[in-house]
Short mmCIF file of C-alpha atoms in Angstrom, two decimals:
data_model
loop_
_atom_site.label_atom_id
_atom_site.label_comp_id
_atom_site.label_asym_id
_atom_site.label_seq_id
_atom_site.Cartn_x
_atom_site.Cartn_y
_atom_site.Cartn_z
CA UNK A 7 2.85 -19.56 -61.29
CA UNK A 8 -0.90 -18.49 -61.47
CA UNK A 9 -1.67 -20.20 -58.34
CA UNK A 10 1.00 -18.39 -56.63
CA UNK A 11 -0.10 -15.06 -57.55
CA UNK A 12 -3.65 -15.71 -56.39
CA UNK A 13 -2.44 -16.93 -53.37
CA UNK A 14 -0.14 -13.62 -52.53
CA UNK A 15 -3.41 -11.50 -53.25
CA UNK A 16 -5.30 -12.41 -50.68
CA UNK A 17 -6.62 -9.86 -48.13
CA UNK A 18 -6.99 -10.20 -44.71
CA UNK A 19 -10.91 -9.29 -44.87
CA UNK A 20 -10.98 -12.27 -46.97
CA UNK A 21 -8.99 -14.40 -44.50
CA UNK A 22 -11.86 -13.29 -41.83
CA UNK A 23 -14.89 -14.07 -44.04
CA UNK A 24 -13.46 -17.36 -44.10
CA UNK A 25 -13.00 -17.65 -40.15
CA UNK A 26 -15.92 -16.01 -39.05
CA UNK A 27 -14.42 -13.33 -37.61
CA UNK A 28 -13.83 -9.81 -37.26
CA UNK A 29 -10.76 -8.54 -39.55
CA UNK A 30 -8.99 -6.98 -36.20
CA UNK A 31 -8.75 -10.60 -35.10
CA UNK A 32 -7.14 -11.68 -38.22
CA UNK A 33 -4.49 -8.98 -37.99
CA UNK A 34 -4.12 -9.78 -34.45
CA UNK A 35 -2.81 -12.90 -35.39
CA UNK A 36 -1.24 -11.89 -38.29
CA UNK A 37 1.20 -9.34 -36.09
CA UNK A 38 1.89 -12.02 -33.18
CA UNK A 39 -0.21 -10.42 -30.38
CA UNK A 40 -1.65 -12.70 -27.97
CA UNK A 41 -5.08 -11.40 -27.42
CA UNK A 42 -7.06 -14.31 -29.38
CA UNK A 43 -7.93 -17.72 -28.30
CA UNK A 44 -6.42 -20.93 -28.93
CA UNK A 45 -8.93 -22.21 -31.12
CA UNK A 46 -9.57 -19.27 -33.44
CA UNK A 47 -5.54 -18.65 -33.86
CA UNK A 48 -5.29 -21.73 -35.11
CA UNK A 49 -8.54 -21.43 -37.43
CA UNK A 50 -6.98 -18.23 -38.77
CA UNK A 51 -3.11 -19.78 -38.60
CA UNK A 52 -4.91 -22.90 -40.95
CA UNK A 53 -5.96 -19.84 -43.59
CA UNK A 54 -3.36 -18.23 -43.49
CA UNK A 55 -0.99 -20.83 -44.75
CA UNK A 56 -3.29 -22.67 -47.43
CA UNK A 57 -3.60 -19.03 -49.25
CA UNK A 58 0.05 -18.76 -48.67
CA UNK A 59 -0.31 -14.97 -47.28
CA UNK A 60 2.57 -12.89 -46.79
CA UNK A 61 2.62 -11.79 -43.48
CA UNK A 62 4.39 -8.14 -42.77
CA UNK A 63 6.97 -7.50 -40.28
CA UNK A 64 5.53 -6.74 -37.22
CA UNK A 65 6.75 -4.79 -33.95
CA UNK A 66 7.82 -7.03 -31.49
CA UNK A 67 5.07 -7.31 -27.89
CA UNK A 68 2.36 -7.08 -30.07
CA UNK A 69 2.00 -3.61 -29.61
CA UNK A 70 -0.60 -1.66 -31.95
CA UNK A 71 0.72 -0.98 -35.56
CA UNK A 72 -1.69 1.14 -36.86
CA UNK A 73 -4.45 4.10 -35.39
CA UNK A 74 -6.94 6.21 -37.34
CA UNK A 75 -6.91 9.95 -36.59
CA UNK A 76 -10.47 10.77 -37.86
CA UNK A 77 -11.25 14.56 -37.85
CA UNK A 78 -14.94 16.56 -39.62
CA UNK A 79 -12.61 18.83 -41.73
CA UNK A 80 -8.54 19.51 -42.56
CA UNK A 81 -8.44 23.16 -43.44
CA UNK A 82 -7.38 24.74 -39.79
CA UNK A 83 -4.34 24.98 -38.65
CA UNK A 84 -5.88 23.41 -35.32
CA UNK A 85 -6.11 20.13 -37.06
CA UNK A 86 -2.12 20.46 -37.63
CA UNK A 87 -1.07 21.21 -34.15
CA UNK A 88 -3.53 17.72 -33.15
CA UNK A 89 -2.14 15.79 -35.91
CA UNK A 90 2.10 16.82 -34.66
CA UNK A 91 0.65 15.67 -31.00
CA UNK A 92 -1.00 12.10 -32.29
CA UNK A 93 2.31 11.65 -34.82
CA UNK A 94 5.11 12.13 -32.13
CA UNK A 95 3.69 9.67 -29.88
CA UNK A 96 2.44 7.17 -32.45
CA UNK A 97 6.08 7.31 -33.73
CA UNK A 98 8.06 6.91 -30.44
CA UNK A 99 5.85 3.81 -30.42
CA UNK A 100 6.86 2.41 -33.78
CA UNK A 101 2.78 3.05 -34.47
CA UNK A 102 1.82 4.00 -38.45
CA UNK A 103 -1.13 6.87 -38.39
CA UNK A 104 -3.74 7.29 -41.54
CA UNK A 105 -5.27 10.80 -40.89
CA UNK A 106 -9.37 11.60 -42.44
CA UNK A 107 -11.71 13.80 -42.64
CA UNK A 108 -15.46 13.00 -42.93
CA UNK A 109 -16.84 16.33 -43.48
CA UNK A 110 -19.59 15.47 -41.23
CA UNK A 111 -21.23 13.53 -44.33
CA UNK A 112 -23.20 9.94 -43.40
CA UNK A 113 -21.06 8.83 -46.99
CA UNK A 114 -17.99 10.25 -45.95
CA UNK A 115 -18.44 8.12 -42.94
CA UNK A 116 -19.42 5.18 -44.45
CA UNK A 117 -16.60 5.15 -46.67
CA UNK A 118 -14.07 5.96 -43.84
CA UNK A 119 -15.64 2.90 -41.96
CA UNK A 120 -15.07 0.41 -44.73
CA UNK A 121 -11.75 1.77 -45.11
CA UNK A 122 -10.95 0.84 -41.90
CA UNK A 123 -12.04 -2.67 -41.52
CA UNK A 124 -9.83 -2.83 -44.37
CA UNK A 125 -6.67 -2.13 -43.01
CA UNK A 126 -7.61 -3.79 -39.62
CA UNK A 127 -7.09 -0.34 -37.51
CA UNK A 128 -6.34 -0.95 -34.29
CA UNK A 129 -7.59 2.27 -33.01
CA UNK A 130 -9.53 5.57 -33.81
CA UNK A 131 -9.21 8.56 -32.27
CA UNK A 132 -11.85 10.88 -33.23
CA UNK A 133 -11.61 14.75 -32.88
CA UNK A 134 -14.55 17.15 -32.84
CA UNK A 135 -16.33 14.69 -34.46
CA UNK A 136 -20.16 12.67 -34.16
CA UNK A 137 -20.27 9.47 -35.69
CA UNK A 138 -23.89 7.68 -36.01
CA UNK A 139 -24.91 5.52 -33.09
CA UNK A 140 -24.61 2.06 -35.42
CA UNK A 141 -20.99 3.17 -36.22
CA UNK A 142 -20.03 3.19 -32.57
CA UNK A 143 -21.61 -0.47 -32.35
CA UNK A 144 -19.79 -1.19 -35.86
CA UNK A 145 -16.41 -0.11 -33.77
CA UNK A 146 -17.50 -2.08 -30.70
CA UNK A 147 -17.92 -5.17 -32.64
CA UNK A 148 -14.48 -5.08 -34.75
CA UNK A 149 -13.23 -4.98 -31.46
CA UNK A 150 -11.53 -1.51 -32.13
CA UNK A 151 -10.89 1.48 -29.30
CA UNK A 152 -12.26 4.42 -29.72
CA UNK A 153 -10.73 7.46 -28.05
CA UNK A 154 -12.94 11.06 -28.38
CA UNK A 155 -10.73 14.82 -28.43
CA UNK A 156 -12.88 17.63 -27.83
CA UNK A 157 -16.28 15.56 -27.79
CA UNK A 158 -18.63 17.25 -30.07
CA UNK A 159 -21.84 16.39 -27.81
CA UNK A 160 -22.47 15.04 -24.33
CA UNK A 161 -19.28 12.51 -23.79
CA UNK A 162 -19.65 9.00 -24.58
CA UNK A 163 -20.52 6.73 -21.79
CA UNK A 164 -18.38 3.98 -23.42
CA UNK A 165 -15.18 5.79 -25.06
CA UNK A 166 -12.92 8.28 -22.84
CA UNK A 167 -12.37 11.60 -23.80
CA UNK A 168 -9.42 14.08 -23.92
CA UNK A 169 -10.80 17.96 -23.71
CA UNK A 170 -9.27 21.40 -22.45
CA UNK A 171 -11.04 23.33 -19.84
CA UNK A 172 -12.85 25.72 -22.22
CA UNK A 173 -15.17 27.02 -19.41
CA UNK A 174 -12.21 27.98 -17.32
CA UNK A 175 -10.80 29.62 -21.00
CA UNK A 176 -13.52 31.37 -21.84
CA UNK A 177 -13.60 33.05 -18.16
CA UNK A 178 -9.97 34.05 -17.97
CA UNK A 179 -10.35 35.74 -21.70
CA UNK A 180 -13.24 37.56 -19.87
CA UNK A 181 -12.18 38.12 -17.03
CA UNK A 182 -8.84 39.51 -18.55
CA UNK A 183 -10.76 42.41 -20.56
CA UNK A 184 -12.96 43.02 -17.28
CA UNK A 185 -9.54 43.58 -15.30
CA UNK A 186 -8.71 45.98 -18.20
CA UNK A 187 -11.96 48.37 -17.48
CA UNK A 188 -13.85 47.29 -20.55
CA UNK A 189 -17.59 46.61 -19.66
CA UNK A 190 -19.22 46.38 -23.52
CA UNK A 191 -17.62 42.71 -24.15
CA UNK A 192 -18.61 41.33 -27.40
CA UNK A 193 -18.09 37.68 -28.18
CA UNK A 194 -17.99 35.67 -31.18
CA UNK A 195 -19.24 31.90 -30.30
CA UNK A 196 -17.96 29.09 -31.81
CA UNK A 197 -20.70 26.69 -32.94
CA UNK A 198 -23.48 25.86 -31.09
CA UNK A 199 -23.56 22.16 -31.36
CA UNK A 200 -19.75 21.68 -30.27
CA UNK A 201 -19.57 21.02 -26.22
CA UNK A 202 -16.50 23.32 -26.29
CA UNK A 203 -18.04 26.10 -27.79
CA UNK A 204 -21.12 26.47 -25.21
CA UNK A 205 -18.33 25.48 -22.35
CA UNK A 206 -16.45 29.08 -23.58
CA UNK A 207 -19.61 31.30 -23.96
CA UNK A 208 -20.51 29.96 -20.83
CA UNK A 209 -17.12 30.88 -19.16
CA UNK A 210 -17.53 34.59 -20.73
CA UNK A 211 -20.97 35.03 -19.06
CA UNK A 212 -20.07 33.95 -16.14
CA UNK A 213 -17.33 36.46 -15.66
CA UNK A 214 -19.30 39.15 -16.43
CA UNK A 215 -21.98 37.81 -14.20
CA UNK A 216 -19.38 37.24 -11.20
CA UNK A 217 -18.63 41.07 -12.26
CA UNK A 218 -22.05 42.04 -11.19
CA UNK A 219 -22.48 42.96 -15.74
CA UNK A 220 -26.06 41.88 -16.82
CA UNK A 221 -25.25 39.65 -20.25
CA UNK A 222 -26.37 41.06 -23.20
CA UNK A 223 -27.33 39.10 -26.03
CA UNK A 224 -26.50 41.82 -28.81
CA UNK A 225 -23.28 41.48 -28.09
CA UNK A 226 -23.13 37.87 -28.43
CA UNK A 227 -22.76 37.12 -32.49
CA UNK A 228 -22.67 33.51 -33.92
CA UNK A 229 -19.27 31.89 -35.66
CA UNK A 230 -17.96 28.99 -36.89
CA UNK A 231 -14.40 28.75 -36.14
CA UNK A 232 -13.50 30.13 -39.22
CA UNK A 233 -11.92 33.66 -40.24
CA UNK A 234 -14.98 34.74 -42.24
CA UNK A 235 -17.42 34.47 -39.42
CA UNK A 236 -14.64 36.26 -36.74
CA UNK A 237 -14.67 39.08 -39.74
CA UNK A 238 -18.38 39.56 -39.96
CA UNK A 239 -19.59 39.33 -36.62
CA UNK A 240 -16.97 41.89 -35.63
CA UNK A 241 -18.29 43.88 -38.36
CA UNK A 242 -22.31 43.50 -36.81
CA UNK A 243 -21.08 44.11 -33.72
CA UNK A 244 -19.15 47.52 -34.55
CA UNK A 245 -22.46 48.37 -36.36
CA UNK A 246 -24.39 48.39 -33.08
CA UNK A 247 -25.61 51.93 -31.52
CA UNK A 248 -23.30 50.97 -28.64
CA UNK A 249 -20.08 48.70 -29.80
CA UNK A 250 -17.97 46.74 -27.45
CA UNK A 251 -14.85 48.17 -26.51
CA UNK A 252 -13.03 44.64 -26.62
CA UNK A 253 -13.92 41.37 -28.38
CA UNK A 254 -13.71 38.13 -27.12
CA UNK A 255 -12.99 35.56 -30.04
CA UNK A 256 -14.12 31.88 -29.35
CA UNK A 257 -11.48 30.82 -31.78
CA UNK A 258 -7.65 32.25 -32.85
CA UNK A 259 -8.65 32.60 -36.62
CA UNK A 260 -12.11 34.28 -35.97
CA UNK A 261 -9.64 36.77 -33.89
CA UNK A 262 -7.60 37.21 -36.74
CA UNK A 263 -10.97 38.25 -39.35
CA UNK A 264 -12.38 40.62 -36.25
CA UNK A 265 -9.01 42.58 -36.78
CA UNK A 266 -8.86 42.34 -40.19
CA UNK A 267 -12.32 43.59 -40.47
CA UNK A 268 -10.52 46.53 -38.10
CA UNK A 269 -8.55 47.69 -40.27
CA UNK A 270 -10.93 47.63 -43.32
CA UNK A 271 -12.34 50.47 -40.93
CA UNK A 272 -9.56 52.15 -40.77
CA UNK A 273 -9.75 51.18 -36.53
CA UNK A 274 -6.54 50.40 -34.56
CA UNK A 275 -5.98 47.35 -31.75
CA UNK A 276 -6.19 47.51 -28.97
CA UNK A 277 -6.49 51.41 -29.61
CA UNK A 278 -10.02 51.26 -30.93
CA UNK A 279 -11.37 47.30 -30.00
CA UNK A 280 -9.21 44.96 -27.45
CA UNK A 281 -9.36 41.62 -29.00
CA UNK A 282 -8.62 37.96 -27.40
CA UNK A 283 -8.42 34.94 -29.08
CA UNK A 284 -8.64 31.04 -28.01
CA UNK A 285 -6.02 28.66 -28.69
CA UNK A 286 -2.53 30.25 -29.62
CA UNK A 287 -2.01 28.73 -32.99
CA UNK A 288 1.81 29.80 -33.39
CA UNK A 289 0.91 32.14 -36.02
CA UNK A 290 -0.91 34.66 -33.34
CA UNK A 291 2.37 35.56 -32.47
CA UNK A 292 3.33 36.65 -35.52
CA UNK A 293 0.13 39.28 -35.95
CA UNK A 294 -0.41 42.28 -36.06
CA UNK A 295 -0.13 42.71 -33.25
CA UNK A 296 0.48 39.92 -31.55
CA UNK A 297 -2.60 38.11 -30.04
CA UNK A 298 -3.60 38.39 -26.74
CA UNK A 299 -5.01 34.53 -26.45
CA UNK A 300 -6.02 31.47 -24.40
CA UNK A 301 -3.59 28.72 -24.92
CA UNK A 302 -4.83 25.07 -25.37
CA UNK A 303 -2.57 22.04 -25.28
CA UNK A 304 -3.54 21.04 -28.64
CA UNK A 305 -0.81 18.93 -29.01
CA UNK A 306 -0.55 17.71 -25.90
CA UNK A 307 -4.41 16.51 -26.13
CA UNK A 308 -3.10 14.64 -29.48
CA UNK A 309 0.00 13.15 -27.16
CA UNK A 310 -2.66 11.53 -24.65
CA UNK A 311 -5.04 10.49 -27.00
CA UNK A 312 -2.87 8.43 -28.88
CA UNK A 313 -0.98 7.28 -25.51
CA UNK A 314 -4.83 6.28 -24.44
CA UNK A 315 -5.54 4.60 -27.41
CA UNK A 316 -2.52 2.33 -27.56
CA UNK A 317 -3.49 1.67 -23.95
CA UNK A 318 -6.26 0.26 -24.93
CA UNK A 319 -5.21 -1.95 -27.89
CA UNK A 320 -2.94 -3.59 -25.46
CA UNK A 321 -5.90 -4.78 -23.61
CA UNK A 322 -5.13 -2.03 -20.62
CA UNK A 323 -7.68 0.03 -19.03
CA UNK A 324 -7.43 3.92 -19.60
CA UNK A 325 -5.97 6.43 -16.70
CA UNK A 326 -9.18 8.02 -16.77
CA UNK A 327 -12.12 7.95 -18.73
CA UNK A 328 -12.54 11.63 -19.34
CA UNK A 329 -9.47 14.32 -19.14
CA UNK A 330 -9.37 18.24 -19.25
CA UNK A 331 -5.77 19.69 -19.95
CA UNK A 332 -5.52 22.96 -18.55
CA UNK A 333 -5.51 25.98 -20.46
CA UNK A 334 -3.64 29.28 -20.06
CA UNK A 335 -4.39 32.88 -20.54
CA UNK A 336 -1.49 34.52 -22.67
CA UNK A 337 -1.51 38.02 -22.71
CA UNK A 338 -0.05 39.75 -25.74
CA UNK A 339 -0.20 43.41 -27.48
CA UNK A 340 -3.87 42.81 -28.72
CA UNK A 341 -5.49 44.09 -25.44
CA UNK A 342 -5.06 47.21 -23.82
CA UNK A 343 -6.85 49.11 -20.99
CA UNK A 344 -10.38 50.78 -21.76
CA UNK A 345 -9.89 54.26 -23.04
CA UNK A 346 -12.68 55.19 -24.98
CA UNK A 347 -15.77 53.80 -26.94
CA UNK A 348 -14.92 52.17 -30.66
CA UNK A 349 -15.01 55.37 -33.14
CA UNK A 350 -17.12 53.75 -35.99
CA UNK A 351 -16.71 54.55 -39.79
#
């Protein structure tokens, strides 16, 4: 009886100590997929049966049965509309998802990494996220894909990316208050070390640019994403000797603090400050009022990630190593044309 229970307690990292090899391979083998050679299946089959492990039912093809979604933080309702995009595919492909955050912490990381070798992932898909340089080779030599959403640096040369064209975003949202006779254009930038962020400030100055506007820095305030830095850089802004008379928002919650910080004011939108946000989380709609935005596919950049990823656990080479979704200008009741400058109190 005790020899039993020791036997049904062994782990599959233990099985590939034993082998020599990398604990994707064992749970290759252990859910039927082809994709290993003779001679190490039947080192790992050998294992297998002397500690008398239980295998679990398995999908039939030997398609992937499990993906990491691996994000930097949880608290946005961003990460929600990724995670619905990742989840509808992974489950139209009979494919279980474990969702993490590393908070951009090296331990955070570390411990997500053993995790993984763990449960013998048979992909990642990282999102807005860096991991170090020896965790990429760590990856590499498990033998498990790696698939990048909104690449937080320069792309890597060795995993493909899924993106929305922020540049193109960031010049409609411009362009859109430019077409509305506004010519003071604040913005408040997303973070500086996130490729998407300096693709969008880039867009807004060159729409003003292509408008024959000089750029000027005052009325470009840092942000974070986040509500609280949309709230007080609207506030520096409207505390400037000459205010914008719109606001571009790199991000749909920093739109929503800029017009709560509005109304702490006792200002009106669009009456006093046009404001446009990026992304069109589906609670923008529900404002007050209703956000003028640039839509990105969120969940349609979760869809192909996950399709790419499973793409590449079957051994199959990716449509295309690096993909922008479009994005979409949608023009609500949160922009208006320019009437006057901002009243300040």
């Amino acid at each position: 009886m005790a020899r039993e229970s020791t036997k049904s307690k062994v782990t599959i990292t233990e099985i590939a100590r034993q082998a020599g090899v990398s604990v994707p391979t064992v749970s290759r083998v252990v859910n039927g997929r082809s994709d290993v050679s003779p001679e190490t299946r039947a080192r790992i089959e050998d294992l297998l049966r002397h500690h008398g492990y239980q295998r679990k039912s398995s999908p039939p093809g030997g398609r992937a049965v499990l993906i990491d979604l691996v994000f930097n933080d949880l608290d946005s309702p961003w990460a929600v509309e990724i995670i619905r995009g990742v989840e509808e595919v992974a489950h139209a492909s009979g494919v279980g998802t474990v969702v993490s955050a590393i908070h951009g912490a090296s331990g955070s990381a570390r411990q997500w990494m053993t995790n993984l070798r763990t449960r013998a992932s048979d992909g990642v898909i990282l999102v807005t996220s860096v991991l170090e340089p020896r965790m990429h080779e760590e990856l590499r030599r498990l033998g498990v894909p790696l698939v990048v959403v909104d690449p937080a640096g320069s792309p890597s040369l060795d995993a493909p990316t899924v993106g929305a064209a922020n540049w193109a975003g960031g010049m409609a949202a411009t362009e859109h208050l430019l077409g509305l006779g506004h010519r003071r254009i604040g913005l408040v930038a997303g973070p500086q070390r996130l490729l998407c962020s300096r693709a969008r400030l880039d867009g807004y100055r060159a729409a003003l640019e292509g408008a024959g506007i000089a750029v000027d820095d005052a009325l470009i305030v840092p942000g974070d994403f986040y509500h609280a830095s949309g709230f007080d850089g609207c506030n520096a802004l409207l505390d400037l000797d000459e205010p914008p008379t719109a606001l571009f928002a790199a991000s749909d919650q920093m739109a929503l603090g800029a017009i709560e910080a509005l109304r702490c004011r006792g200002l009106r939108v669009p009456e006093d400050l046009s404001v446009v946000g990026f992304d069109d989380l589906p609670e923008v709609r529900w404002s007050a009022p209703p956000l003028t935005t640039v839509r990105q596919p969120l969940a349609e950049m979760g869809k192909l990630a996950t399709r790419t990823v499973l793409r590449l656990a079957a051994g199959e080479e990716p449509v295309s190593p690096r993909v922008e979704l479009a994005t979409e200008l949608v023009v609500r009741a949160s922009t208006a044309p320019f009437a006057r400058h901002v009243r300040r109190s």
